[in-house]
Coordinates of C-alpha atoms and ligand atoms in Angstrom, one line a residue:
M6 CA 136.0 85.4 98.8
T7 CA 132.5 87.0 99.1
L8 CA 130.5 88.0 96.0
A9 CA 127.5 90.3 96.7
L10 CA 124.5 90.2 94.4
S11 CA 120.8 90.8 94.4
K12 CA 118.2 88.1 93.9
G13 CA 115.9 88.1 90.9
R14 CA 117.3 88.8 87.4
I15 CA 120.9 89.5 88.5
F16 CA 121.1 86.3 90.4
E17 CA 119.5 84.3 87.6
E18 CA 121.8 85.9 84.9
T19 CA 124.9 85.5 87.0
L20 CA 124.5 81.7 87.4
P21 CA 125.7 80.9 83.8
L22 CA 128.7 83.2 84.4
L23 CA 129.6 81.3 87.6
A24 CA 129.0 78.0 85.8
A25 CA 131.5 79.1 83.1
A26 CA 134.0 79.7 85.9
G27 CA 133.3 76.2 87.1
V28 CA 131.2 77.3 90.1
E29 CA 127.9 75.7 90.9
V30 CA 125.4 77.3 93.3
A31 CA 123.2 74.7 95.1
E32 CA 120.5 77.0 96.5
N33 CA 118.2 79.7 95.0
P34 CA 117.8 82.6 97.4
E35 CA 114.3 83.0 96.1
H36 CA 113.3 79.8 97.8
S37 CA 115.8 79.2 100.5
R38 CA 115.5 82.8 102.0
K39 CA 119.2 82.4 103.0
L40 CA 121.3 85.5 102.7
I41 CA 124.6 83.7 102.7
I42 CA 124.9 81.0 100.1
P43 CA 127.8 78.6 99.7
T44 CA 129.1 77.6 96.3
S45 CA 130.8 74.5 95.0
D46 CA 134.1 76.5 95.4
P47 CA 134.8 76.3 99.2
A48 CA 136.7 79.6 98.8
L49 CA 133.7 81.5 97.4
R50 CA 130.4 82.4 99.0
L51 CA 127.5 84.6 97.8
I52 CA 125.7 87.2 99.9
I53 CA 122.2 88.3 98.8
V54 CA 121.5 92.0 99.3
R55 CA 119.2 94.7 97.8
A56 CA 120.4 95.7 94.3
S57 CA 121.2 99.3 95.5
D58 CA 123.1 98.0 98.5
V59 CA 125.6 95.9 96.5
P60 CA 128.1 98.8 96.0
T61 CA 128.0 99.6 99.7
Y62 CA 129.0 96.1 100.8
V63 CA 131.8 96.1 98.3
Q64 CA 133.1 99.6 99.1
Y65 CA 133.3 98.7 102.8
G66 CA 135.0 95.4 102.1
A67 CA 132.2 93.3 103.5
A68 CA 132.2 91.7 100.0
D69 CA 135.3 91.4 97.8
L70 CA 133.2 91.5 94.7
G71 CA 129.7 92.5 93.6
I72 CA 127.4 92.6 90.6
A73 CA 125.3 95.7 90.1
G74 CA 123.5 97.6 87.4
K75 CA 125.2 100.7 85.9
D76 CA 122.1 102.6 87.1
V77 CA 122.8 101.6 90.7
L78 CA 126.6 102.4 90.3
I79 CA 125.9 105.9 88.9
E80 CA 123.7 106.8 91.9
H81 CA 126.1 105.2 94.3
A82 CA 129.1 107.0 92.9
A83 CA 127.4 110.4 93.3
E84 CA 127.4 109.9 97.1
H85 CA 130.6 107.9 97.4
P86 CA 133.0 109.0 94.7
G87 CA 136.0 107.0 93.8
G88 CA 135.5 103.9 95.9
L89 CA 134.9 101.1 93.5
Y90 CA 137.0 99.4 90.8
Q91 CA 134.8 98.4 87.9
P92 CA 136.7 96.1 85.7
I93 CA 134.1 94.2 83.7
D94 CA 130.9 94.9 81.9
L95 CA 129.1 91.5 82.3
N96 CA 126.5 92.2 79.6
I97 CA 123.7 90.9 81.8
A98 CA 120.5 92.5 83.0
K99 CA 120.4 94.7 79.9
C100 CA 117.9 97.5 79.5
R101 CA 117.9 101.3 78.7
L102 CA 117.5 104.3 80.9
C103 CA 114.8 106.5 79.2
V104 CA 112.7 109.6 79.6
A105 CA 109.0 108.6 79.3
V106 CA 105.9 110.8 79.2
P107 CA 102.1 110.2 78.9
A108 CA 101.1 109.4 75.3
G109 CA 100.0 112.8 73.8
F110 CA 102.3 115.0 75.9
D111 CA 104.4 117.0 73.5
Y112 CA 107.8 116.5 75.1
V113 CA 109.8 118.1 72.3
K114 CA 107.6 121.2 72.4
A115 CA 107.8 121.5 76.2
V116 CA 111.6 121.2 76.1
H117 CA 111.9 123.6 73.2
Q118 CA 109.8 126.3 74.9
G119 CA 112.1 126.1 77.9
A120 CA 109.3 124.9 80.2
R121 CA 110.4 123.7 83.6
L122 CA 109.7 120.0 83.7
R123 CA 108.8 118.0 86.7
V124 CA 110.5 114.6 86.5
A125 CA 110.0 111.8 88.9
T126 CA 112.7 109.1 89.1
K127 CA 114.7 106.7 91.2
Y128 CA 117.7 107.7 89.2
V129 CA 118.2 111.3 90.3
Q130 CA 121.9 111.6 89.5
A131 CA 121.6 110.2 86.0
A132 CA 118.5 112.3 85.3
R133 CA 120.2 115.5 86.7
E134 CA 123.2 115.0 84.4
H135 CA 121.1 114.2 81.4
F136 CA 118.9 117.3 81.6
A137 CA 121.8 119.6 82.6
A138 CA 123.6 118.5 79.4
K139 CA 120.6 119.4 77.4
G140 CA 120.1 122.7 79.2
V141 CA 116.6 121.7 80.3
Y142 CA 115.4 123.0 83.6
V143 CA 113.9 120.2 85.8
D144 CA 112.5 119.7 89.2
L145 CA 113.5 116.2 90.2
I146 CA 111.2 114.2 92.4
K147 CA 112.9 111.2 94.0
L148 CA 110.8 108.0 94.1
Y149 CA 111.7 104.5 95.1
G150 CA 109.5 102.5 92.6
S151 CA 106.4 102.5 90.4
M152 CA 107.6 105.6 88.6
E153 CA 105.0 105.0 85.9
L154 CA 102.3 106.2 88.3
A155 CA 103.7 109.7 88.8
P156 CA 102.6 111.3 85.5
L157 CA 99.2 109.6 85.6
V158 CA 98.2 111.3 88.9
G159 CA 99.9 114.7 88.3
L160 CA 103.0 114.2 90.4
A161 CA 105.3 114.7 87.4
D162 CA 105.3 115.6 83.7
A163 CA 107.8 112.9 82.9
I164 CA 109.7 110.0 84.4
V165 CA 113.2 108.7 84.0
D166 CA 113.1 104.9 84.3
L167 CA 114.6 101.6 83.0
V168 CA 112.9 100.2 80.0
S169 CA 113.4 96.7 78.5
S170 CA 110.4 95.5 76.5
G171 CA 108.4 98.7 77.0
G172 CA 105.4 96.6 78.3
T173 CA 105.1 98.4 81.6
L174 CA 105.1 101.8 79.8
R175 CA 102.5 100.7 77.3
A176 CA 100.3 99.2 80.1
N177 CA 100.2 102.7 81.7
N178 CA 99.8 104.7 78.5
L179 CA 103.3 106.1 78.6
V180 CA 105.8 106.4 75.7
A181 CA 109.6 106.6 75.8
V182 CA 110.7 109.9 74.2
E183 CA 114.4 109.9 74.8
D184 CA 117.1 107.4 75.4
I185 CA 119.6 108.4 78.1
M186 CA 121.9 105.4 78.1
P187 CA 122.1 101.6 77.7
I188 CA 122.3 99.8 81.0
S189 CA 123.9 96.5 81.9
S190 CA 125.4 95.0 85.1
R191 CA 129.0 95.4 86.0
L192 CA 131.4 93.5 88.2
V193 CA 132.7 95.8 91.0
V194 CA 135.7 94.9 93.1
N195 CA 136.9 96.2 96.5
Q196 CA 140.2 98.0 95.8
A197 CA 142.0 96.7 98.9
A198 CA 140.9 93.1 98.2
L199 CA 142.3 93.4 94.7
K200 CA 145.7 94.3 96.2
T201 CA 145.7 91.8 99.1
R202 CA 143.8 88.9 97.4
G203 CA 144.5 89.6 93.8
A204 CA 145.9 86.1 93.1
R205 CA 142.7 84.5 94.4
L206 CA 140.4 86.9 92.7
Q207 CA 142.1 87.0 89.3
P208 CA 141.0 83.6 88.0
L209 CA 137.4 84.4 88.8
L210 CA 137.7 87.8 87.1
D211 CA 139.3 86.2 84.0
A212 CA 136.5 83.6 83.8
F213 CA 133.8 86.3 84.2
Q214 CA 135.6 88.4 81.5
K215 CA 135.6 85.5 79.1
A216 CA 132.0 84.4 79.7
S217 CA 130.6 87.9 79.5
A218 CA 132.5 88.6 76.3
A219 CA 130.8 85.6 74.8
L220 CA 127.4 87.1 75.7
C221 CA 128.2 90.0 73.3
I222 CA 128.4 87.7 70.3
P223 CA 124.9 87.4 68.7
Q224 CA 123.7 83.8 68.9
G225 CA 122.7 82.4 65.6
Ligands
LIG6 P1 114.4 96.4 94.3 O1 113.4 95.5 93.5 O2 115.1 95.7 95.5 O3 113.9 97.7 94.6 P2 115.6 96.7 91.8 O4 114.3 97.0 91.2 O5 116.8 97.7 91.5 O6 115.6 96.6 93.4 P3 115.9 94.5 90.1 O7 114.6 94.7 89.5 O8 116.4 93.1 90.4 O9 116.1 95.3 91.5 O10 117.0 95.1 89.1 C1 118.3 94.9 89.3 C2 119.1 95.6 88.2 O11 118.7 95.0 86.9 C3 118.8 97.1 88.0 O12 119.7 97.8 88.8 C4 119.0 97.3 86.5 O13 120.4 97.5 86.2 C5 118.6 95.9 85.9 N1 117.2 96.0 85.4 C6 116.1 96.6 86.0 N2 115.0 96.4 85.3 C7 115.3 95.7 84.2 C8 114.6 95.2 83.1 N3 113.3 95.5 83.0 N4 115.3 94.5 82.2 C9 116.6 94.2 82.3 N5 117.3 94.7 83.4 C10 116.7 95.4 84.3
LIG7 MG1 113.0 96.1 89.9

């Protein structure tokens, strides 16, 4: 079995879930630079891919399973509808998808007056749906990172971006003015693998389900 995931926060936050399933990972991709990582379970290996490529590996069956943010899954689904089975919210890599503007920009007034907003974002699909539901006209400008810069140099009036502590927004004199949705990472499963290798995958799915449910309960 092959599990696709990205290095960084998703890898780090997946380790405890794997441990709960009795799986140890000997190497950290951050240091080893290896893209295929064995685990203590001879039947399970990890592959390390870009966060936004995880759904692609799983959809084509190059990985049986993957872990990806809801943000990534929404954008992927827009281009490849119906390909992925999404059984479990893992409750990891949690943040919020928000609209943010420069401090002092009157967002409510701009929206109320029916102004046409220029919005820069990596999350074009989620942003399009959000503003369409509000009846706000937007010109969406696709970026691949550092969205915070766009309103500061006149590329856009607003951004749609992921926010966790708000530190990056504050550092760039931006404020979140609207919550679009909470984001967490999901387990996705290749449909065919579930049919042909369901018996092998199921214990891992069950362990992930149990360990991620425990993450919902406030520690105290
Ligand atoms: P890349 O760095 O390769 O462009 P990325 O920025 O999407 O990709 P990560 O920063 O590792 O990669 O983010 C992976 C996932 O973690 C995102 O898709 C999102 O669901 C979640 N995430 C992103 N930023 C945060 C954050 N500040 N706090 C919590 N979770 C986050
Ligand atoms: Mg990132």
